[in-house]
XYZ file of C-alpha atoms in Angstrom:
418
model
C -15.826 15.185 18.857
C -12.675 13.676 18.471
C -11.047 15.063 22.147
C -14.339 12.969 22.948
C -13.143 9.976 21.232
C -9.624 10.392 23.330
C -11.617 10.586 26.007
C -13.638 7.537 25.728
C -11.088 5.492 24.728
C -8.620 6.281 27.550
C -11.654 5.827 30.002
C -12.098 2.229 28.363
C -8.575 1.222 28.816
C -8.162 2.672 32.879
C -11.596 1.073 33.673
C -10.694 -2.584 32.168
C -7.916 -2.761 34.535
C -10.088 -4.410 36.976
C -9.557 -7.549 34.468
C -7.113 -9.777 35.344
C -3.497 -8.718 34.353
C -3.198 -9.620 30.315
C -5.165 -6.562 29.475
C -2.937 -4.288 30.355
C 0.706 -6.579 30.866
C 0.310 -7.924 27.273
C -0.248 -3.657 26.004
C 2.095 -2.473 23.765
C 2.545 1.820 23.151
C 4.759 3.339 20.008
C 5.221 6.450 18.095
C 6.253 6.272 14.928
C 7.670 9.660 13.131
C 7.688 9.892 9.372
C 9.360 13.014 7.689
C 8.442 12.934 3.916
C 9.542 15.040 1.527
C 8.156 14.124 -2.054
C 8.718 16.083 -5.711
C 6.936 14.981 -8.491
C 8.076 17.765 -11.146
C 6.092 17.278 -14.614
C 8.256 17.410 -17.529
C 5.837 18.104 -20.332
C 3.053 19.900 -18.763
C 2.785 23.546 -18.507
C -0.568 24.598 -17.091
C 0.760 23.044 -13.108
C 4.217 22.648 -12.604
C 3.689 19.210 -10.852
C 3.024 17.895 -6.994
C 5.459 19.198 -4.324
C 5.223 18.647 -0.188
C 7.412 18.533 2.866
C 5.472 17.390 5.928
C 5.515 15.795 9.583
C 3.660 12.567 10.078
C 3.082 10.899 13.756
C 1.358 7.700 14.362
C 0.949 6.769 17.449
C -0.484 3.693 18.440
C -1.713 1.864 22.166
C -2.574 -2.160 21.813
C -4.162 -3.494 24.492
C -3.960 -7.793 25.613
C -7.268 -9.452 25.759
C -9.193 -10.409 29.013
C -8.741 -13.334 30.441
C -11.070 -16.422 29.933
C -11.984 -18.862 26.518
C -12.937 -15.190 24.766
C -10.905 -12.362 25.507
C -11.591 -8.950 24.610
C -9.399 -6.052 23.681
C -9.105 -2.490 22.276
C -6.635 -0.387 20.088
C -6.155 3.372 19.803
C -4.753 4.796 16.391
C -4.127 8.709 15.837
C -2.320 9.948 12.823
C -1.429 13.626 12.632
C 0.346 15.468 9.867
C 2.087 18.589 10.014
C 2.823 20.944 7.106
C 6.577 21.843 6.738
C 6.544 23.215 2.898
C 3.215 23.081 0.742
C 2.160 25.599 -2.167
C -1.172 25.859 -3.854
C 0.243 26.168 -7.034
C 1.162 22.738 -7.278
C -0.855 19.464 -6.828
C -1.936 18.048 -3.778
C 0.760 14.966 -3.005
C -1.466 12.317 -0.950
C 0.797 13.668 2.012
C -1.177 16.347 3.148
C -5.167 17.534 3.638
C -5.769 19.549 0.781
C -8.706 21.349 -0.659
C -9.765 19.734 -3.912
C -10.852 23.521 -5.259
C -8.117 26.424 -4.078
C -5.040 23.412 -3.375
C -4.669 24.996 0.329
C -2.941 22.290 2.633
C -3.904 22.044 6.150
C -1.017 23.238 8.612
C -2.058 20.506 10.976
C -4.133 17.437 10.898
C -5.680 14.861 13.254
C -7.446 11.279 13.213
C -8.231 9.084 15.923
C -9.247 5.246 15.373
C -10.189 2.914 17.758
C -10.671 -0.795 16.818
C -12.489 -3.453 19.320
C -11.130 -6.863 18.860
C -12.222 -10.289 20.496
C -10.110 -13.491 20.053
C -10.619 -17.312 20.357
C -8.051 -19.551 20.305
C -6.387 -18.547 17.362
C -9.147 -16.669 15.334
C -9.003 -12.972 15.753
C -11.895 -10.085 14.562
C -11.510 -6.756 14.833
C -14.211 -4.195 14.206
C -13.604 -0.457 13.967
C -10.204 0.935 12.399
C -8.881 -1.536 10.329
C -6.112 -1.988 7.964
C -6.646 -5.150 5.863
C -3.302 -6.450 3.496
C -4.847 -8.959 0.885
C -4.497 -8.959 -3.211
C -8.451 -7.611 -3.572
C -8.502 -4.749 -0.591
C -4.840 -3.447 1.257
C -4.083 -0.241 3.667
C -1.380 1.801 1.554
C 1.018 2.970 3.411
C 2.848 4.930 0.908
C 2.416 8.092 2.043
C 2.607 10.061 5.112
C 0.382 8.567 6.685
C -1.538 5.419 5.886
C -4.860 4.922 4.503
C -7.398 3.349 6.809
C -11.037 1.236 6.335
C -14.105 1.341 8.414
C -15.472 -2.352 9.011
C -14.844 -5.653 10.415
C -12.282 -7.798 9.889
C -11.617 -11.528 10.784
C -8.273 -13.843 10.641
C -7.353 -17.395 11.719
C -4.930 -19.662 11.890
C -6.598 -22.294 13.923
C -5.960 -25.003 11.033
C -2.222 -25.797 10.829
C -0.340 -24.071 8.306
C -3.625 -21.986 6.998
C -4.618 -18.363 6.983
C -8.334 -17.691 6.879
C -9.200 -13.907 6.450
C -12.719 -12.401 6.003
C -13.873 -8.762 6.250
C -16.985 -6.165 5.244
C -15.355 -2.531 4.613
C -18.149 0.370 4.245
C -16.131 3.240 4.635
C -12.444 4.612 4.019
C -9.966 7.104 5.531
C -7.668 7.913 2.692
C -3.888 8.965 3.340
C -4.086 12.259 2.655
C -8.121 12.994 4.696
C -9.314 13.167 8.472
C -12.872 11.470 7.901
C -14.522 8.676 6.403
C -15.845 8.461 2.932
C -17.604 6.112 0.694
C -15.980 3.452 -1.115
C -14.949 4.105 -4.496
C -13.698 3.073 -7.847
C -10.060 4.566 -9.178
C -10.932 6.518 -12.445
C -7.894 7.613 -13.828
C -6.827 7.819 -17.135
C -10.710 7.757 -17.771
C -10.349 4.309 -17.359
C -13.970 3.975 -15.613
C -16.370 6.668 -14.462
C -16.052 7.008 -11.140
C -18.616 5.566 -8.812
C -19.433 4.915 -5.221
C -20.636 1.996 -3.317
C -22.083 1.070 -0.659
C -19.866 -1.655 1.010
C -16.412 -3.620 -0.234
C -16.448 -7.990 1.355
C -14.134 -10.358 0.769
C -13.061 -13.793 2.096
C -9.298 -15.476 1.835
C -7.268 -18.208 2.256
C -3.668 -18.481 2.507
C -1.681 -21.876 2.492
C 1.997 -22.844 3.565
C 2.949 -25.835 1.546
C 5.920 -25.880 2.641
C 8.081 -23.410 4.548
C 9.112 -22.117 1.110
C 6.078 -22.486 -0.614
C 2.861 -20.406 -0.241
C -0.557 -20.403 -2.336
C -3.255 -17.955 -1.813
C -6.690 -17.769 -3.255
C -9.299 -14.945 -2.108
C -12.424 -13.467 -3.121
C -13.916 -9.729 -3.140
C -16.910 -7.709 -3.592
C -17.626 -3.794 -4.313
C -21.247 -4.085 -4.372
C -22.351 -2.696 -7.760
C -18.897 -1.617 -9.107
C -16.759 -5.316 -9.521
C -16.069 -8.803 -8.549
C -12.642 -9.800 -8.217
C -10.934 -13.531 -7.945
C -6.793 -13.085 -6.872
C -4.681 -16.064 -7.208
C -1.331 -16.380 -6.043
C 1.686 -18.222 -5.694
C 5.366 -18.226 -4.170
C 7.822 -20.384 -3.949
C 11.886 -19.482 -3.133
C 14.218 -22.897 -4.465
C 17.808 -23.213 -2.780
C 20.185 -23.922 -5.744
C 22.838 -23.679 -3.057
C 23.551 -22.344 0.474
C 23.778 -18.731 -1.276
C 21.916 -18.883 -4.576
C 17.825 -18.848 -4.492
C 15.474 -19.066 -7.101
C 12.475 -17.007 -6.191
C 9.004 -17.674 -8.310
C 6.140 -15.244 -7.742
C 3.325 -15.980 -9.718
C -0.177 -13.494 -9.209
C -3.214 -13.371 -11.159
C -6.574 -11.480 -10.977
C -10.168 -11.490 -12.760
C -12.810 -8.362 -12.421
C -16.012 -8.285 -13.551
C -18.641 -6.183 -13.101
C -21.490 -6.331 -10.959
C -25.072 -5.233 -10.096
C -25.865 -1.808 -11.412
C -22.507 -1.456 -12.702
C -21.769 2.322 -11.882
C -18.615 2.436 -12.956
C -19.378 1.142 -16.297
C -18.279 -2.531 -18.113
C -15.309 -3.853 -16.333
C -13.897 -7.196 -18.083
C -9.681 -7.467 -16.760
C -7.663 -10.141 -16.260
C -4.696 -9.357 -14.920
C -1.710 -11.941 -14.951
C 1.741 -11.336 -13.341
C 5.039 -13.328 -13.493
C 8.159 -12.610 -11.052
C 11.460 -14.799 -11.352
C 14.108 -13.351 -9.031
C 17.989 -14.872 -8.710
C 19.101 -14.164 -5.132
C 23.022 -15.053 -5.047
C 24.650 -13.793 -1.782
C 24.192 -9.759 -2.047
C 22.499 -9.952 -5.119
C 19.206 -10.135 -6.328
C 18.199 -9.889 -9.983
C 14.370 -9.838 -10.642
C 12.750 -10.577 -14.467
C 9.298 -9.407 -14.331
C 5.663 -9.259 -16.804
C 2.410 -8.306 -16.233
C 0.140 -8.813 -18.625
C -3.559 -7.344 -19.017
C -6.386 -8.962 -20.917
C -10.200 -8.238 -21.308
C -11.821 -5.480 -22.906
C -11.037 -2.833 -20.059
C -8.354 -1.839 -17.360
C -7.785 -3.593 -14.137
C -9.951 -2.174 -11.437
C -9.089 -0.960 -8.076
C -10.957 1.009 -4.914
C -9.823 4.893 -4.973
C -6.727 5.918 -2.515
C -5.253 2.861 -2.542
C -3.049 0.451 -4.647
C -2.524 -3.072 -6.075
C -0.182 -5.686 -4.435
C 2.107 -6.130 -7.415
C 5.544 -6.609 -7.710
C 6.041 -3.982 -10.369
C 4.986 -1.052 -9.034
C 5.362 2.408 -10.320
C 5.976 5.367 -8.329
C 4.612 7.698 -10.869
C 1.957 5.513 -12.761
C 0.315 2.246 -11.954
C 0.667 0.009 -15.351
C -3.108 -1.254 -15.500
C -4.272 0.738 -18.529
C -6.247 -1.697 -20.268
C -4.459 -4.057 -22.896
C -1.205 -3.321 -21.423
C 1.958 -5.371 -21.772
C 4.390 -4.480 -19.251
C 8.180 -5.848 -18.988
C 10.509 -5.009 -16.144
C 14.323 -5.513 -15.257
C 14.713 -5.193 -11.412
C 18.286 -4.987 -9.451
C 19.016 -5.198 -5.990
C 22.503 -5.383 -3.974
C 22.322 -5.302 0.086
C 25.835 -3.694 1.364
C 25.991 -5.826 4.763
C 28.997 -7.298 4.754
C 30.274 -3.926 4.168
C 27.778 -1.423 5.862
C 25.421 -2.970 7.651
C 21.602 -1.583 7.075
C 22.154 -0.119 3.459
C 20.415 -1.403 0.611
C 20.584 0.121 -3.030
C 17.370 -1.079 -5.594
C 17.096 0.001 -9.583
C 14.792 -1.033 -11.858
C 13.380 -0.615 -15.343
C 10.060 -1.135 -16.216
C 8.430 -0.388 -20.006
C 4.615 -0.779 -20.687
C 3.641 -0.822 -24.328
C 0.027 -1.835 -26.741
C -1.889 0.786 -23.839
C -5.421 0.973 -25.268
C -6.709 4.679 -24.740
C -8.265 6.315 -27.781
C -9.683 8.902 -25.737
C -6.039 9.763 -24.940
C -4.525 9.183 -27.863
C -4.538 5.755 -29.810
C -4.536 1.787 -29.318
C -0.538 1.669 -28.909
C 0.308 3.933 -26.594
C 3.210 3.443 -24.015
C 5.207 5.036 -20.747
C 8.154 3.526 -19.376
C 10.011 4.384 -15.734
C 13.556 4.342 -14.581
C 13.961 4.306 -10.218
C 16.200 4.464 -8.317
C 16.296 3.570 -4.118
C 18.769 3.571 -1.662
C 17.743 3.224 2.009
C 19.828 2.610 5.422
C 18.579 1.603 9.029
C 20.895 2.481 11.516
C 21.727 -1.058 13.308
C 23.481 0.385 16.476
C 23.078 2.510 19.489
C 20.555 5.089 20.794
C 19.132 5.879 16.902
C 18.837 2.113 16.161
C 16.537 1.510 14.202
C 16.335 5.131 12.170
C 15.275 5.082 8.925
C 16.525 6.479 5.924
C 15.465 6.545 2.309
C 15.722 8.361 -0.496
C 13.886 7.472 -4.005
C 13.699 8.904 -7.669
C 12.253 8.351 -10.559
C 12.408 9.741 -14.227
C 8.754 8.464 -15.836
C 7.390 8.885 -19.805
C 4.545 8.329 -21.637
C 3.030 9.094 -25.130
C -0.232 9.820 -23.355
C -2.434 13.234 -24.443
C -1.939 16.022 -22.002
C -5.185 15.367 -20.178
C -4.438 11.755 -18.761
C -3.461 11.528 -15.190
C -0.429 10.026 -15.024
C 2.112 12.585 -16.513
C 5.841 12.631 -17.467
C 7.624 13.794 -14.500
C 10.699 13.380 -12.492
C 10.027 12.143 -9.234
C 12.353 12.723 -5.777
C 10.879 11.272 -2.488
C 12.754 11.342 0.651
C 11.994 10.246 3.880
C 13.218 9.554 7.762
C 11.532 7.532 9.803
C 11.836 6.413 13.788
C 9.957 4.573 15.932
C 9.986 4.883 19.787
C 8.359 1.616 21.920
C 7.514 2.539 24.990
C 5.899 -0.633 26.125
């Protein structure tokens, strides 16, 4: 099925070449190749010693130009394949590679193909197909080997000066670590919700320069019969001098429930504050998020949330949680070009999960990242990175985030051939 796939969309792209010439001129081919190696090694858990995988990711990806005329036309090819290197049943799956939810066996090898159509107007775009949306309600996490992918239709202008419009209707997913399409559903961990399906995620957007500087963002989503979900956001980066910024990030959500309510109540608001001090290599970042309502902050399964503070080894939405984090970055380019060094400290405390062990619960993280891009010469552009994390909580054995020391590593390289 899928070498019929290929098949049809090579045929599609040889055939439109009777179009006029920005079909195929305006085409762009890459491979990107992503070797991940990530160790999350639980420190107070005996039954599984943790999550451990070493694997071979290749995306490869062929964008087409649109037909000439007042509505062009276009199509994109997407396949993702993942290649075992090191992966034992006796520890947890990873997200990195296929694995069996009952015996743990990863797949030595694993394909995907997604094609997208795509029609454009001026400047208002849709695509319907393979998609990969990035907005505060519904985003494609890339996180992992591979990223995750949506089934749907997605549409984006900027036909009004200095606005973003985005709308899209998602009814399936492709998650990170998965070959085929699923239904939509709810994250459930920490037995935070039951875990529910449904039928189709929508959601509509707007994004606003005020000013080169300034951006405001408002947008809107659906999971039919799980939640509602309102984002706000707001950034803003203030030159105290030529070298010195002040850089305010300001995001807030609210989730209700809706419809049948599978997943059960949902009542979250969810507020987050960022205030970063950029002063010529350095960047010091004060951060809070802050969840309200009678239950945690809800998210579709697979993915993530587009925060600021974001845990390797947890997520920090348990409901009633207060989290406070100390963030420090220092880019070496006046010394070695390409390498950049991140820590950060991030405690979350007043966790409401009786089930798992009180009202006052609390974890905390410590990470660590240093990455360097080479900036010269045949491997420009390689990609190294290396990340770890030491993460605790007071949680009861059974919850699903679990102290652990956390290693990821990772090379990346992408060739362009067109």
């Amino acid at each position: 099925m899928k070498k019929a796939h290929l098949f049809l969309a090579m045929s599609s792209l040889l055939s439109i070449q009777t179009f006029a010439n920005p079909f195929i001129d305006d085409l762009s081919m890459s491979l990107t190749t992503r070797n991940y190696y990530l160790n999350r090694d639980f420190t107070d858990f005996k039954p599984i010693a943790g999550s451990k995988d070493w694997a071979q990711g290749f995306i490869f990806k062929i964008n087409s130009g649109y037909t000439p005329g007042k509505v062009g036309f276009g199509l994109d090819m997407q396949t993702l394949t993942s290649v075992k290197l090191q992966g034992d049943s006796k520890y947890l799956g990873s997200g990195l590679l296929t694995t069996d939810a009952v015996t743990r066996e990863r797949a030595d090898t694993a394909s995907e193909i997604g094609l997208t159509g795509k029609m454009k107007y001026k400047n208002t775009e849709l695509k319907v197909g393979t998609i990969q949306p990035w907005t505060p309600v519904i985003f494609s996490s890339p996180s992992r080997l591979l990223p995750q992918t949506f089934r749907g239709a997605i549409i984006q202008s900027t036909d009004v000066k200095n606005l973003e419009l985005t709308a899209a209707y998602i009814d399936q997913v492709n998650h990170r670590d998965s070959t085929n399409n699923e239904d939509l559903s709810n994250i459930g961990f920490n037995g935070r919700f039951q875990s529910a399906k449904t039928d189709h995620f929508s959601m509509l957007g707007a994004k606003y320069n005020l000013s080169p500087k300034t951006q405001a963002g408002i947008y809107y989503g659906i999971a039919k019969d799980l939640y509602n979900q309102a984002a706000i956001n707001f950034k803003n980066t203030y030159a105290i001098k030529d070298d010195t910024q002040l850089i305010t990030d300001l995001r807030l959500w609210n989730s209700r429930d809706n419809g049948e309510a599978k997943a059960g109540k949902i009542d979250n608001s969810l507020i987050t504050a960022n205030l970063g001090l950029n002063h010529q290599n350095h960047t010091l970042t004060l951060s809070t998020m802050q969840n309200y309502g009678d239950t945690a902050h809800p998210y579709l399964s697979g993915g993530e949330v587009l925060i600021f503070i974001d845990g390797w080894s947890t997520d920090f939405l348990n409901p009633n949680e207060r989290v406070y984090s100390v963030r420090y970055d220092y880019d070496f380019k006046n010394y070695i070009p390409g390498l950049k060094f991140m820590t950060r400290y991030t405690k979350g405390k007043n966790i409401h999960l009786p089930h798992l062990g009180g009202n006052h619960l609390k974890e905390d993280s410590l990470d660590f990242d240093l990455q360097y891009t080479v900036q010269t010469g045949r491997l420009k552009g390689l990609g190294l990175r290396g990340r770890y994390a030491h993460y605790d909580n007071n949680f009861a054995q059974n919850a699903s985030f679990k102290p652990a020391n956390e290693t990821r590593i990772n090379i990346d390289y992408t060739w362009k051939f067109k």
